[in-house]
Amino acid sequence: MSAPLPSAKSPPSHVAIIMDGNGRWARERGLVRAEGHAEGARSVREVVRTCREVGVRWLTLYAFSLANWQRPQAEVEALMRLLIRFSEREAVELKERGIAVQVIGDLDELPTATRRAVEHLVASTRPEGGAEPTMTLSLALSYGGRRDILDAMRALAVRVKAGQLLPEELDERWLRAQMSTRELPDVDLLVRTGGEQRLSDFLLLESAYAELYFTPVLWPDFREHHLLEALDTFARRERRFGLTGDQVQQTRVDA
Ligand code: IPE
Ligand code: IPE
Ligand code: MG
């Protein structure tokens, strides 16, 4: 029997993943990009299960960005169909595992059939009687970090204009309460597959102190052991939040 990884003992509370590399995975195999996305859905299944098993409480997946609307229509349509299939296929198992699905971004911008399927997934995985879910899976759909901040600022400006709020009362809590990520804690570990080292407008505010983990592995190839490796790396990092290393060590001793 192999020893449990250190990460199994201290998992990050909130893991966010930029699932990149589906297109390249397909091209390497002479397949159409949509087939890369379909294989990527299998990685989603596996990563969701593993996160829940190791005790991650919040998993946020970048499934479709605002900028992705500019892709060829056929690819966008394939992604929208895939979302319907995923929502239909996974609902029962997610519910059984106590995983609640929610959406960040703008669900209203999706085609009606996709929006309905995702709404159904959200409703059918909602825990009964106000119970705490084992894990919350947030799907970022038609999501852009800058847009989310801007929309929140607009909502606040309206309240200020209406005299319900004074400019000097505005603080980060007010801002965050208006965002589509309002229920999410800050990101602890941000993973990006596919080799690029950028954020592509994902969780800009929420990742301010996230540990970043970039891997060249293409998303459709990213499976359980890759995730465990990322969690293991996270467990070995020292998060300082502006303090000195000595201060952090001292806090640990005092705790
Ligand atoms: C990520 O894979 C999936 C989405 C953006 C929806 P890509 O489709 O971006 O794959 P590459 O980056 O072209 O390989
Ligand atoms: C980011 O990947 C969006 C998702 C994974 C959904 P992209 O492939 O769209 O990002 P860029 O274009 O390489 O920055
Ligand atoms: Mg990409």
GROMACS .gro file of C-alpha atoms in nm, residues 54-165:
model
  112
   54VAL     CA    1  -0.941   1.454  -0.063
   55GLY     CA    2  -1.157   1.713   0.113
   56VAL     CA    3  -1.148   2.019  -0.113
   57ARG     CA    4  -1.455   2.227  -0.018
   58TRP     CA    5  -1.472   2.455  -0.320
   59LEU     CA    6  -1.380   2.368  -0.677
   60THR     CA    7  -1.418   2.630  -0.948
   61LEU     CA    8  -1.374   2.535  -1.313
   62TYR     CA    9  -1.323   2.778  -1.601
   63ALA     CA   10  -1.549   2.619  -1.858
   64PHE     CA   11  -1.623   2.907  -2.096
   65SER     CA   12  -1.485   3.259  -2.091
   66LEU     CA   13  -1.642   3.578  -2.220
   67ALA     CA   14  -1.364   3.587  -2.480
   68ASN     CA   15  -1.450   3.233  -2.593
   69TRP     CA   16  -1.767   3.370  -2.760
   70GLN     CA   17  -1.536   3.489  -3.037
   71ARG     CA   18  -1.443   3.134  -3.137
   72PRO     CA   19  -1.587   2.978  -3.454
   73GLN     CA   20  -1.961   2.928  -3.421
   74ALA     CA   21  -1.938   2.551  -3.468
   75GLU     CA   22  -1.699   2.520  -3.176
   76VAL     CA   23  -1.912   2.739  -2.951
   77GLU     CA   24  -2.216   2.527  -3.040
   78ALA     CA   25  -2.027   2.206  -2.969
   79LEU     CA   26  -1.927   2.341  -2.626
   80MET     CA   27  -2.285   2.442  -2.552
   81ARG     CA   28  -2.408   2.093  -2.645
   82LEU     CA   29  -2.139   1.937  -2.432
   83LEU     CA   30  -2.256   2.142  -2.136
   84ILE     CA   31  -2.606   2.006  -2.181
   85ARG     CA   32  -2.476   1.650  -2.194
   86PHE     CA   33  -2.256   1.704  -1.890
   87SER     CA   34  -2.544   1.856  -1.692
   88GLU     CA   35  -2.776   1.567  -1.779
   89ARG     CA   36  -2.526   1.291  -1.718
   90GLU     CA   37  -2.365   1.409  -1.398
   91ALA     CA   38  -2.661   1.542  -1.197
   92VAL     CA   39  -2.748   1.218  -1.015
   93GLU     CA   40  -2.395   1.127  -0.920
   94LEU     CA   41  -2.305   1.478  -0.808
   95LYS     CA   42  -2.614   1.485  -0.590
   96GLU     CA   43  -2.529   1.144  -0.441
   97ARG     CA   44  -2.184   1.268  -0.353
   98GLY     CA   45  -2.319   1.580  -0.187
   99ILE     CA   46  -2.169   1.813  -0.447
  100ALA     CA   47  -2.367   2.131  -0.509
  101VAL     CA   48  -2.325   2.301  -0.846
  102GLN     CA   49  -2.344   2.677  -0.890
  103VAL     CA   50  -2.255   2.913  -1.173
  104ILE     CA   51  -2.035   3.219  -1.186
  105GLY     CA   52  -2.049   3.445  -1.489
  106ASP     CA   53  -2.363   3.515  -1.684
  107LEU     CA   54  -2.591   3.219  -1.740
  108ASP     CA   55  -2.838   3.443  -1.924
  109GLU     CA   56  -2.597   3.479  -2.215
  110LEU     CA   57  -2.606   3.106  -2.291
  111PRO     CA   58  -2.845   2.956  -2.549
  112THR     CA   59  -3.179   2.868  -2.389
  113ALA     CA   60  -3.134   2.488  -2.397
  114THR     CA   61  -2.793   2.509  -2.233
  115ARG     CA   62  -2.910   2.758  -1.975
  116ARG     CA   63  -3.205   2.535  -1.882
  117ALA     CA   64  -2.988   2.224  -1.854
  118VAL     CA   65  -2.739   2.402  -1.629
  119GLU     CA   66  -3.018   2.556  -1.420
  120HIS     CA   67  -3.164   2.209  -1.376
  121LEU     CA   68  -2.823   2.077  -1.268
  122VAL     CA   69  -2.792   2.358  -1.012
  123ALA     CA   70  -3.145   2.300  -0.879
  124SER     CA   71  -3.112   1.923  -0.863
  125THR     CA   72  -2.780   1.927  -0.674
  126ARG     CA   73  -2.893   2.186  -0.418
  127PRO     CA   74  -2.870   2.028  -0.073
  128GLU     CA   75  -3.205   1.974   0.096
  129GLY     CA   76  -3.312   2.155   0.410
  130GLY     CA   77  -3.027   2.404   0.404
  131ALA     CA   78  -2.765   2.133   0.463
  132GLU     CA   79  -2.400   2.210   0.390
  133PRO     CA   80  -2.276   2.052   0.067
  134THR     CA   81  -1.967   1.830   0.089
  135MET     CA   82  -1.819   2.037  -0.192
  136THR     CA   83  -1.939   2.325  -0.406
  137LEU     CA   84  -1.856   2.298  -0.775
  138SER     CA   85  -1.870   2.639  -0.941
  139LEU     CA   86  -1.881   2.643  -1.319
  140ALA     CA   87  -1.749   2.963  -1.476
  141LEU     CA   88  -1.971   3.017  -1.779
  142SER     CA   89  -1.960   3.322  -2.000
  143TYR     CA   90  -1.731   3.446  -1.726
  144GLY     CA   91  -1.485   3.732  -1.726
  145GLY     CA   92  -1.313   3.859  -1.413
  146ARG     CA   93  -1.301   4.221  -1.527
  147ARG     CA   94  -1.666   4.212  -1.630
  148ASP     CA   95  -1.765   4.072  -1.292
  149ILE     CA   96  -1.587   4.357  -1.113
  150LEU     CA   97  -1.736   4.615  -1.348
  151ASP     CA   98  -2.092   4.482  -1.307
  152ALA     CA   99  -2.051   4.494  -0.930
  153MET     CA  100  -1.927   4.853  -0.947
  154ARG     CA  101  -2.227   4.951  -1.157
  155ALA     CA  102  -2.466   4.794  -0.908
  156LEU     CA  103  -2.297   4.985  -0.628
  157ALA     CA  104  -2.304   5.311  -0.824
  158VAL     CA  105  -2.681   5.272  -0.863
  159ARG     CA  106  -2.720   5.231  -0.485
  160VAL     CA  107  -2.500   5.531  -0.417
  161LYS     CA  108  -2.695   5.739  -0.665
  162ALA     CA  109  -3.021   5.634  -0.500
  163GLY     CA  110  -2.882   5.752  -0.166
  164GLN     CA  111  -2.887   5.402  -0.016
  165LEU     CA  112  -2.512   5.395   0.034
   0.00000   0.00000   0.00000
